[in-house]
Amino acid sequence: MSCHRPEGAGAAGAPRFEQDYNPFAVMRPRAPGATPKERKNGALVKANNVAPQGVYLPNYNILTPHMRSPEYVQMSTAAAITLGVMQGRMYRCDCTRCLNLLLTYPEGCRANCAYCGLARHREAERDYADRNFIRVDWPAVPLGTVIDTVARDVAGTPFHRMCISMITHPRSDEDTVTVLKAWTDRIDPAAIPVSILSNPTTMTRADVQRLRDLGADIFTVALDAATPEIFDRTRGKGVQSPHTWAKYWEILMDARDIFGREKFGAHIIIGMGETEHEALGLVQRLVDLGGHSHMFCFFPERGSLMDHLPATPRDQWRRVQLGRYLIDYRGARVERMSFDGEGRVVDYGVPRDELETVIEEGVAFRTSGCPGKFREDVSACDRPYGDSPPSDIASFPFQPSKGDRRGIRRQLRVVERKG
Ligand code: SF4
């Protein structure tokens, strides 16, 4: 078993465009269909009421047990392999450095984001704990098992960070606090720092403060969409989902006040219809506020309302990845960059030598996220193949090799430096 799906599994039937970017006009989600009453709100799982026994590996042929946070959490396949609760190998990776714990309920996430495998409309076809999310299965594990396993050898753990990922559910705020407390009661947050991937829609400023007081290190907001129009179309009214751009920014600004510089940030998905200028403008805004951006390449998740759309062309992705790194870590500014009529980067506004050094170093093309223990610009959250198949890596979960960097240069259409 490996932590990635067979090639093309998520993108089956997705059209390929000749353009080197995904324009707004093309990236329109499907409308969500109706869910039969007998499948709404996890009704089947609750009616079957199968008692969970230990670790649950998603299996579409058996009855999904009735599991709830805070007793149960889900984690990525990569985290489950690294924790040792699942067998498997990861292509060119020994482990993941981030233990992501996703809250879980039979009712699932009550939002309906168009690009997401966990979205509410999927209750029509699949129980929540069995859904694929960022291209992989998410096993469900008793929280006690997770904490016992890590607490046994904190000094020797491969994990550089733990992240509690909230979903949109009435219990989510309270259960995030319970999971955080249970973790910090046993594991020193100075040894393994904790990040919160928040769900602003149900949160108040007091919730943000409470998580900081309980020892959370970094607070991030999954803005995902780079513009208000794309936000509304993919995770707001456009798909019968409860989120609003204004509420996300309200909680992001609360996080800035409460967590402080370098301790807050936002997720952005590239290739959902924004221009490169818009994406890098948002990156600059976050840096000017004192935060960071964590970037993902759009991939058409199987079963989502955008699974018929093209993955982000690598040219667009590489250009934005490079621009984001220069703004976040090298003092570049979007106002000094040049863009063409379609909003594509044509010049980064930094000396040629510096650009060469950054491309050659390769860190700009790794996954981005909360830092681990290697260096500030290397993310603990390495999400192996979360946004691409391993045959065409978008975010590298490891240091790109010389051959990888040659491929990146081809995608960027930058000639290799001689000597
Ligand atoms: S709120 Fe998060 S988990 Fe829920 S559907 Fe949206 S992106 Fe997915």
GROMACS .gro file of N, CA and C and ligand atoms in nm, residues 102 108-121 128 131 133 165-169 197-201 222 224 234-235 241-243 248 269, ligand 1:
model
  119
  102LEU      N    1  -0.763   1.532   1.227
  102LEU     CA    2  -0.884   1.590   1.170
  102LEU      C    3  -1.003   1.546   1.255
  108GLY      N    4  -2.036   1.457   0.959
  108GLY     CA    5  -1.933   1.515   0.872
  108GLY      C    6  -1.930   1.665   0.876
  109CYS      N    7  -1.856   1.720   0.781
  109CYS     CA    8  -1.846   1.865   0.770
  109CYS      C    9  -1.978   1.917   0.712
  110ARG      N   10  -2.029   2.023   0.771
  110ARG     CA   11  -2.158   2.077   0.727
  110ARG      C   12  -2.142   2.182   0.617
  111ALA      N   13  -2.019   2.206   0.575
  111ALA     CA   14  -1.997   2.298   0.464
  111ALA      C   15  -1.990   2.218   0.333
  112ASN      N   16  -1.984   2.290   0.224
  112ASN     CA   17  -2.000   2.223   0.093
  112ASN      C   18  -1.896   2.272  -0.007
  113CYS      N   19  -1.774   2.292   0.037
  113CYS     CA   20  -1.672   2.353  -0.050
  113CYS      C   21  -1.650   2.267  -0.175
  114ALA      N   22  -1.646   2.335  -0.288
  114ALA     CA   23  -1.657   2.268  -0.418
  114ALA      C   24  -1.537   2.181  -0.452
  115TYR      N   25  -1.421   2.211  -0.394
  115TYR     CA   26  -1.298   2.139  -0.429
  115TYR      C   27  -1.266   2.031  -0.327
  116CYS      N   28  -1.350   2.015  -0.225
  116CYS     CA   29  -1.312   1.936  -0.108
  116CYS      C   30  -1.380   1.799  -0.104
  117GLY      N   31  -1.302   1.697  -0.074
  117GLY     CA   32  -1.354   1.561  -0.064
  117GLY      C   33  -1.442   1.540   0.057
  118LEU      N   34  -1.436   1.630   0.154
  118LEU     CA   35  -1.516   1.613   0.277
  118LEU      C   36  -1.649   1.687   0.270
  119ALA      N   37  -1.677   1.750   0.157
  119ALA     CA   38  -1.794   1.838   0.148
  119ALA      C   39  -1.926   1.763   0.174
  120ARG      N   40  -2.023   1.840   0.221
  120ARG     CA   41  -2.152   1.785   0.265
  120ARG      C   42  -2.226   1.709   0.155
  121HIS      N   43  -2.220   1.756   0.030
  121HIS     CA   44  -2.297   1.692  -0.077
  121HIS      C   45  -2.257   1.545  -0.095
  128TYR      N   46  -1.900   0.973   0.596
  128TYR     CA   47  -1.796   1.073   0.615
  128TYR      C   48  -1.657   1.012   0.635
  131ARG      N   49  -1.451   0.900   0.324
  131ARG     CA   50  -1.427   0.988   0.208
  131ARG      C   51  -1.278   1.015   0.188
  133PHE      N   52  -0.975   1.264   0.087
  133PHE     CA   53  -0.953   1.406   0.115
  133PHE      C   54  -0.808   1.435   0.077
  165SER      N   55  -0.704   1.991   1.277
  165SER     CA   56  -0.781   2.046   1.165
  165SER      C   57  -0.928   2.041   1.199
  166MET      N   58  -0.987   2.160   1.208
  166MET     CA   59  -1.130   2.169   1.242
  166MET      C   60  -1.212   2.150   1.114
  167ILE      N   61  -1.336   2.110   1.132
  167ILE     CA   62  -1.429   2.111   1.018
  167ILE      C   63  -1.550   2.193   1.062
  168THR      N   64  -1.645   2.209   0.975
  168THR     CA   65  -1.764   2.288   1.009
  168THR      C   66  -1.868   2.197   1.072
  169HIS      N   67  -1.878   2.205   1.203
  169HIS     CA   68  -1.967   2.117   1.278
  169HIS      C   69  -1.996   2.187   1.412
  197LEU      N   70  -0.564   2.448   1.241
  197LEU     CA   71  -0.621   2.482   1.110
  197LEU      C   72  -0.769   2.505   1.136
  198SER      N   73  -0.807   2.632   1.137
  198SER     CA   74  -0.936   2.671   1.197
  198SER      C   75  -1.053   2.665   1.100
  199ASN      N   76  -1.171   2.667   1.160
  199ASN     CA   77  -1.293   2.685   1.084
  199ASN      C   78  -1.360   2.814   1.132
  200PRO      N   79  -1.327   2.929   1.072
  200PRO     CA   80  -1.376   3.057   1.121
  200PRO      C   81  -1.528   3.068   1.132
  201THR      N   82  -1.601   2.997   1.048
  201THR     CA   83  -1.747   3.018   1.042
  201THR      C   84  -1.815   3.001   1.177
  222ALA      N   85  -0.797   2.861   0.668
  222ALA     CA   86  -0.798   2.803   0.533
  222ALA      C   87  -0.885   2.890   0.443
  224ASP      N   88  -0.828   2.950   0.135
  224ASP     CA   89  -0.832   2.867   0.014
  224ASP      C   90  -0.851   2.948  -0.115
  234THR      N   91  -1.697   2.902  -0.469
  234THR     CA   92  -1.652   2.767  -0.436
  234THR      C   93  -1.683   2.723  -0.293
  235ARG      N   94  -1.711   2.819  -0.203
  235ARG     CA   95  -1.735   2.776  -0.065
  235ARG      C   96  -1.839   2.859   0.009
  241SER      N   97  -2.310   2.672   0.070
  241SER     CA   98  -2.216   2.650   0.179
  241SER      C   99  -2.218   2.775   0.268
  242PRO      N  100  -2.191   2.760   0.398
  242PRO     CA  101  -2.216   2.871   0.491
  242PRO      C  102  -2.104   2.974   0.503
  243HIS      N  103  -1.990   2.955   0.437
  243HIS     CA  104  -1.876   3.042   0.465
  243HIS      C  105  -1.887   3.178   0.396
  248TYR      N  106  -1.410   3.499   0.747
  248TYR     CA  107  -1.275   3.440   0.745
  248TYR      C  108  -1.170   3.547   0.777
  269ILE      N  109  -0.531   2.814  -0.230
  269ILE     CA  110  -0.522   2.714  -0.338
  269ILE      C  111  -0.505   2.789  -0.469
  420SF4     S1  112  -1.499   2.358   0.558
  420SF4    FE1  113  -1.304   2.252   0.515
  420SF4     S2  114  -1.349   2.035   0.546
  420SF4    FE2  115  -1.547   2.139   0.526
  420SF4     S3  116  -1.603   2.122   0.309
  420SF4    FE3  117  -1.494   2.319   0.337
  420SF4     S4  118  -1.276   2.276   0.292
  420SF4    FE4  119  -1.381   2.077   0.328
   0.00000   0.00000   0.00000
